[in-house]
Amino acid sequence: DSGVTQTPKHLITATGQRVTLRCSPRSGDLSVYWYQQSLDQGLQFLIQYYNGEERAKGNILERFSAQQFPDLHSELNLSSLELGDSALYFCASSAVSGTGNEQFFGPGTRLTVL
Amino acid sequence: GQNIDQPTEMTATEGAIVQINCTYQTSGFNGLFWYQQHAGEAPTFLSYNVLDGLEEKGRFSSFLSRSKGYSYLLLKELQMKDSASYLCAVSNTGGFKTIFGAGTRLFVKA
């Protein structure tokens, strides 16, 4: 158990819908990262937050947005869902930003868009 | 931009040694990570290299050459449970962005 929690574990929805994925980092970690992993593909970096502020952006679609709240939990919002958005979405946390600190990954949310 | 290359698949025998290579190109470098990921599960941290040389941790070792943009992960005394994907990841300057390679799927056979 990495100490990072993600809810829900599974999510099935329809095209055009909007969903919110939630992540709670390890106690004391200030950085939160979001990744997308499609079937048989590598981890695609989406976005990183540090202590409530956006720090880095990857290839995140405009239909996707995220935020980190004062209690450090983070949410990833996916809207106007398409079939291609079906994937595993991982959240990870690390102690600080801007160093080589390892990231601890949550168990992921499996999103299925029908 | 950033680019990471690693072999797609490798097969090795239980008890043997296997080396998984990773080459990278990055604008700025703040370290290289190796993660292990079993199918359908979260990646777990194996090693971190920021200086040239070899880091050893039990059965796993990782090597880095910054001038060559090259790293390898060495797994000794392979066990069946080592069958997994091994992800090479590079952190850019400032460490704000970590880019993962597509992963190498390792099959360990009896």
Tab-separated table of C-alpha atoms in Angstrom:
chain	number	residue	atom	x	y	z
A	1	ASP	CA	0.000	0.000	0.000
A	2	SER	CA	1.591	3.253	-1.211
A	3	GLY	CA	-0.529	5.494	1.011
A	4	VAL	CA	-2.078	7.213	-2.034
A	5	THR	CA	-5.806	6.670	-2.385
A	6	GLN	CA	-7.937	7.072	-5.486
A	7	THR	CA	-11.674	6.909	-5.896
A	8	PRO	CA	-13.561	5.435	-7.540
A	9	LYS	CA	-11.744	2.226	-8.510
A	10	HIS	CA	-13.937	1.691	-11.531
A	11	LEU	CA	-16.109	4.053	-13.502
A	12	ILE	CA	-18.345	3.210	-16.438
A	13	THR	CA	-20.031	6.035	-18.284
A	14	ALA	CA	-21.260	7.081	-21.711
A	15	THR	CA	-19.799	9.288	-24.390
A	16	GLY	CA	-20.421	12.960	-23.868
A	17	GLN	CA	-20.596	12.655	-20.094
A	18	ARG	CA	-18.407	14.279	-17.450
A	19	VAL	CA	-16.661	12.507	-14.562
A	20	THR	CA	-14.484	13.481	-11.621
A	21	LEU	CA	-11.645	11.348	-10.331
A	22	ARG	CA	-10.356	11.946	-6.841
A	23	CYS	CA	-6.920	11.463	-5.316
A	24	SER	CA	-5.598	11.818	-1.780
A	25	PRO	CA	-1.794	11.953	-1.570
A	26	ARG	CA	0.365	10.317	1.073
A	27	SER	CA	0.365	12.135	4.360
A	28	GLY	CA	2.812	15.025	4.130
A	29	ASP	CA	3.273	14.904	0.351
A	30	LEU	CA	2.723	18.254	-1.340
A	31	SER	CA	3.054	17.221	-4.994
A	32	VAL	CA	0.363	15.415	-6.942
A	33	TYR	CA	0.744	14.059	-10.476
A	34	TRP	CA	-1.900	12.678	-12.846
A	35	TYR	CA	-1.180	10.090	-15.539
A	36	GLN	CA	-3.228	8.327	-18.179
A	37	GLN	CA	-2.416	4.776	-19.238
A	38	SER	CA	-4.321	3.322	-22.179
A	39	LEU	CA	-4.319	-0.394	-22.915
A	40	ASP	CA	-0.794	-1.644	-23.564
A	41	GLN	CA	0.550	1.886	-23.568
A	42	GLY	CA	2.965	3.751	-21.385
A	43	LEU	CA	2.122	6.280	-18.738
A	44	GLN	CA	1.235	9.633	-20.248
A	45	PHE	CA	1.915	12.553	-17.952
A	46	LEU	CA	-1.075	14.870	-17.712
A	47	ILE	CA	-0.472	17.476	-15.042
A	48	GLN	CA	1.325	18.190	-11.761
A	49	TYR	CA	0.344	20.301	-8.768
A	50	TYR	CA	2.464	21.413	-5.854
A	51	ASN	CA	0.829	22.755	-2.714
A	52	GLY	CA	-2.215	23.900	-4.629
A	53	GLU	CA	-0.442	25.419	-7.618
A	54	GLU	CA	-0.102	23.979	-11.097
A	55	ARG	CA	3.590	23.233	-11.775
A	56	ALA	CA	3.760	21.333	-15.029
A	57	LYS	CA	1.490	20.299	-17.851
A	58	GLY	CA	1.855	17.387	-20.207
A	59	ASN	CA	-0.334	16.525	-23.171
A	60	ILE	CA	-3.534	17.158	-21.275
A	61	LEU	CA	-6.582	17.712	-23.452
A	62	GLU	CA	-8.594	20.917	-23.104
A	63	ARG	CA	-11.575	18.743	-22.114
A	64	PHE	CA	-9.609	17.700	-19.034
A	65	SER	CA	-8.920	19.882	-16.024
A	66	ALA	CA	-7.548	19.369	-12.553
A	67	GLN	CA	-7.076	21.139	-9.284
A	68	GLN	CA	-5.461	20.613	-5.922
A	69	PHE	CA	-7.356	21.751	-2.865
A	70	PRO	CA	-6.064	23.307	0.388
A	71	ASP	CA	-6.198	19.909	2.098
A	72	LEU	CA	-3.913	18.697	-0.749
A	73	HIS	CA	-6.330	16.238	-2.284
A	74	SER	CA	-6.701	16.573	-6.027
A	75	GLU	CA	-9.437	16.047	-8.576
A	76	LEU	CA	-9.198	15.350	-12.285
A	77	ASN	CA	-12.249	16.360	-14.286
A	78	LEU	CA	-12.883	14.767	-17.660
A	79	SER	CA	-15.671	16.191	-19.797
A	80	SER	CA	-17.289	15.504	-23.177
A	81	LEU	CA	-15.969	11.991	-22.840
A	82	GLU	CA	-14.991	10.021	-25.923
A	83	LEU	CA	-14.415	6.309	-26.411
A	84	GLY	CA	-10.680	6.973	-26.610
A	85	ASP	CA	-10.665	8.339	-23.068
A	86	SER	CA	-11.125	4.825	-21.726
A	87	ALA	CA	-7.967	4.157	-19.729
A	88	LEU	CA	-6.429	3.697	-16.327
A	89	TYR	CA	-5.885	7.023	-14.618
A	90	PHE	CA	-3.179	7.076	-11.978
A	91	CYS	CA	-2.475	9.672	-9.391
A	92	ALA	CA	0.950	9.831	-7.763
A	93	SER	CA	2.399	11.940	-4.995
A	94	SER	CA	5.844	12.943	-3.852
A	95	ALA	CA	7.210	14.869	-0.919
A	96	VAL	CA	8.407	17.912	-2.792
A	97	SER	CA	8.588	19.294	-6.298
A	98	GLY	CA	11.713	20.014	-8.310
A	99	THR	CA	13.853	17.200	-6.943
A	100	GLY	CA	14.453	13.566	-7.737
A	101	ASN	CA	11.990	12.349	-5.178
A	102	GLU	CA	10.295	9.110	-6.122
A	103	GLN	CA	6.619	9.159	-6.869
A	104	PHE	CA	4.187	6.932	-5.023
A	105	PHE	CA	1.303	5.767	-7.157
A	106	GLY	CA	-2.277	5.164	-6.181
A	107	PRO	CA	-4.128	2.038	-7.333
A	108	GLY	CA	-5.696	3.895	-10.256
A	109	THR	CA	-9.190	4.530	-11.535
A	110	ARG	CA	-10.258	2.413	-14.491
A	111	LEU	CA	-12.505	4.508	-16.712
A	112	THR	CA	-14.631	2.828	-19.348
A	113	VAL	CA	-16.505	5.030	-21.812
A	114	LEU	CA	-19.252	3.240	-23.727
B	1	GLY	CA	11.565	17.666	-26.530
B	2	GLN	CA	11.928	14.414	-24.656
B	3	ASN	CA	12.153	10.887	-25.989
B	4	ILE	CA	12.696	7.607	-24.184
B	5	ASP	CA	13.396	4.298	-25.894
B	6	GLN	CA	13.381	0.854	-24.346
B	7	PRO	CA	12.768	-2.606	-25.811
B	8	THR	CA	9.141	-3.661	-25.987
B	9	GLU	CA	9.554	-7.192	-24.685
B	10	MET	CA	12.225	-9.468	-23.253
B	11	THR	CA	12.205	-13.076	-22.128
B	12	ALA	CA	14.587	-14.620	-19.619
B	13	THR	CA	14.901	-17.782	-17.580
B	14	GLU	CA	14.314	-18.145	-13.861
B	15	GLY	CA	17.601	-17.768	-11.969
B	16	ALA	CA	19.301	-15.903	-14.806
B	17	ILE	CA	20.384	-12.265	-15.169
B	18	VAL	CA	18.672	-9.811	-17.498
B	19	GLN	CA	19.619	-6.288	-18.535
B	20	ILE	CA	16.947	-3.843	-19.694
B	21	ASN	CA	18.313	-0.860	-21.591
B	22	CYS	CA	16.919	2.636	-21.818
B	23	THR	CA	18.109	5.527	-23.960
B	24	TYR	CA	16.765	9.008	-23.602
B	25	GLN	CA	16.892	12.490	-25.060
B	26	THR	CA	15.763	15.317	-22.875
B	27	SER	CA	15.906	19.070	-22.645
B	28	GLY	CA	17.399	19.289	-19.179
B	29	PHE	CA	17.984	16.328	-16.906
B	30	ASN	CA	17.217	15.885	-13.240
B	31	GLY	CA	17.479	12.148	-12.809
B	32	LEU	CA	16.313	8.820	-14.141
B	33	PHE	CA	13.905	6.432	-12.438
B	34	TRP	CA	13.034	2.802	-12.905
B	35	TYR	CA	9.612	1.534	-11.899
B	36	GLN	CA	8.098	-1.938	-11.929
B	37	GLN	CA	4.489	-2.408	-12.967
B	38	HIS	CA	2.538	-5.654	-12.816
B	39	ALA	CA	-0.405	-5.868	-15.200
B	40	GLY	CA	-3.351	-3.805	-14.008
B	41	GLU	CA	-1.486	-2.526	-10.966
B	42	ALA	CA	0.230	0.711	-10.012
B	43	PRO	CA	3.904	1.286	-10.786
B	44	THR	CA	6.256	0.874	-7.851
B	45	PHE	CA	9.617	2.588	-7.469
B	46	LEU	CA	12.767	0.549	-8.012
B	47	SER	CA	15.675	2.956	-8.373
B	48	TYR	CA	16.854	6.509	-9.003
B	49	ASN	CA	20.080	7.663	-10.667
B	50	VAL	CA	21.158	11.258	-11.021
B	51	LEU	CA	24.951	10.809	-11.184
B	52	ASP	CA	26.887	8.512	-13.513
B	53	GLY	CA	27.524	5.044	-12.228
B	54	LEU	CA	25.908	2.011	-10.742
B	55	GLU	CA	23.373	1.936	-7.926
B	56	GLU	CA	22.837	-1.475	-6.352
B	57	LYS	CA	19.813	-2.497	-4.349
B	58	GLY	CA	19.561	-6.174	-3.589
B	59	ARG	CA	18.851	-8.164	-6.749
B	60	PHE	CA	18.305	-4.968	-8.741
B	61	SER	CA	20.974	-2.555	-9.988
B	62	SER	CA	20.664	0.508	-12.191
B	63	PHE	CA	23.346	2.241	-14.222
B	64	LEU	CA	23.452	5.720	-15.711
B	65	SER	CA	25.662	7.437	-18.272
B	66	ARG	CA	24.515	11.029	-18.701
B	67	SER	CA	26.902	11.775	-21.554
B	68	LYS	CA	25.457	8.872	-23.547
B	69	GLY	CA	21.845	9.378	-22.494
B	70	TYR	CA	21.806	5.740	-21.434
B	71	SER	CA	20.683	3.671	-18.504
B	72	TYR	CA	20.120	0.022	-17.774
B	73	LEU	CA	18.339	-1.972	-15.128
B	74	LEU	CA	19.989	-5.237	-14.155
B	75	LEU	CA	17.936	-7.949	-12.522
B	76	LYS	CA	19.802	-10.871	-10.986
B	77	GLU	CA	18.585	-14.286	-9.797
B	78	LEU	CA	15.357	-13.852	-11.697
B	79	GLN	CA	12.181	-15.082	-10.078
B	80	MET	CA	8.808	-15.772	-11.680
B	81	LYS	CA	7.349	-12.819	-9.786
B	82	ASP	CA	9.735	-10.526	-11.693
B	83	SER	CA	7.517	-10.974	-14.747
B	84	ALA	CA	6.224	-7.424	-15.166
B	85	SER	CA	6.708	-4.247	-17.152
B	86	TYR	CA	9.739	-2.126	-16.320
B	87	LEU	CA	9.345	1.584	-16.923
B	88	CYS	CA	12.230	3.959	-17.495
B	89	ALA	CA	11.367	7.559	-16.606
B	90	VAL	CA	13.290	10.796	-16.896
B	91	SER	CA	12.788	13.872	-14.778
B	92	ASN	CA	13.525	17.178	-16.474
B	93	THR	CA	15.357	20.142	-15.041
B	94	GLY	CA	13.453	21.375	-12.049
B	95	GLY	CA	11.869	17.958	-11.674
B	96	PHE	CA	8.472	19.318	-12.568
B	97	LYS	CA	7.818	16.842	-15.315
B	98	THR	CA	8.590	13.128	-15.337
B	99	ILE	CA	8.318	11.454	-18.710
B	100	PHE	CA	7.877	7.686	-18.833
B	101	GLY	CA	8.998	5.322	-21.549
B	102	ALA	CA	6.518	2.834	-22.967
B	103	GLY	CA	7.961	0.112	-20.753
B	104	THR	CA	9.657	-3.221	-21.315
B	105	ARG	CA	7.513	-6.267	-20.690
B	106	LEU	CA	9.674	-8.970	-19.111
B	107	PHE	CA	8.594	-12.608	-19.216
B	108	VAL	CA	10.399	-14.960	-16.847
B	109	LYS	CA	10.088	-18.613	-17.804
B	110	ALA	CA	10.835	-21.698	-15.755
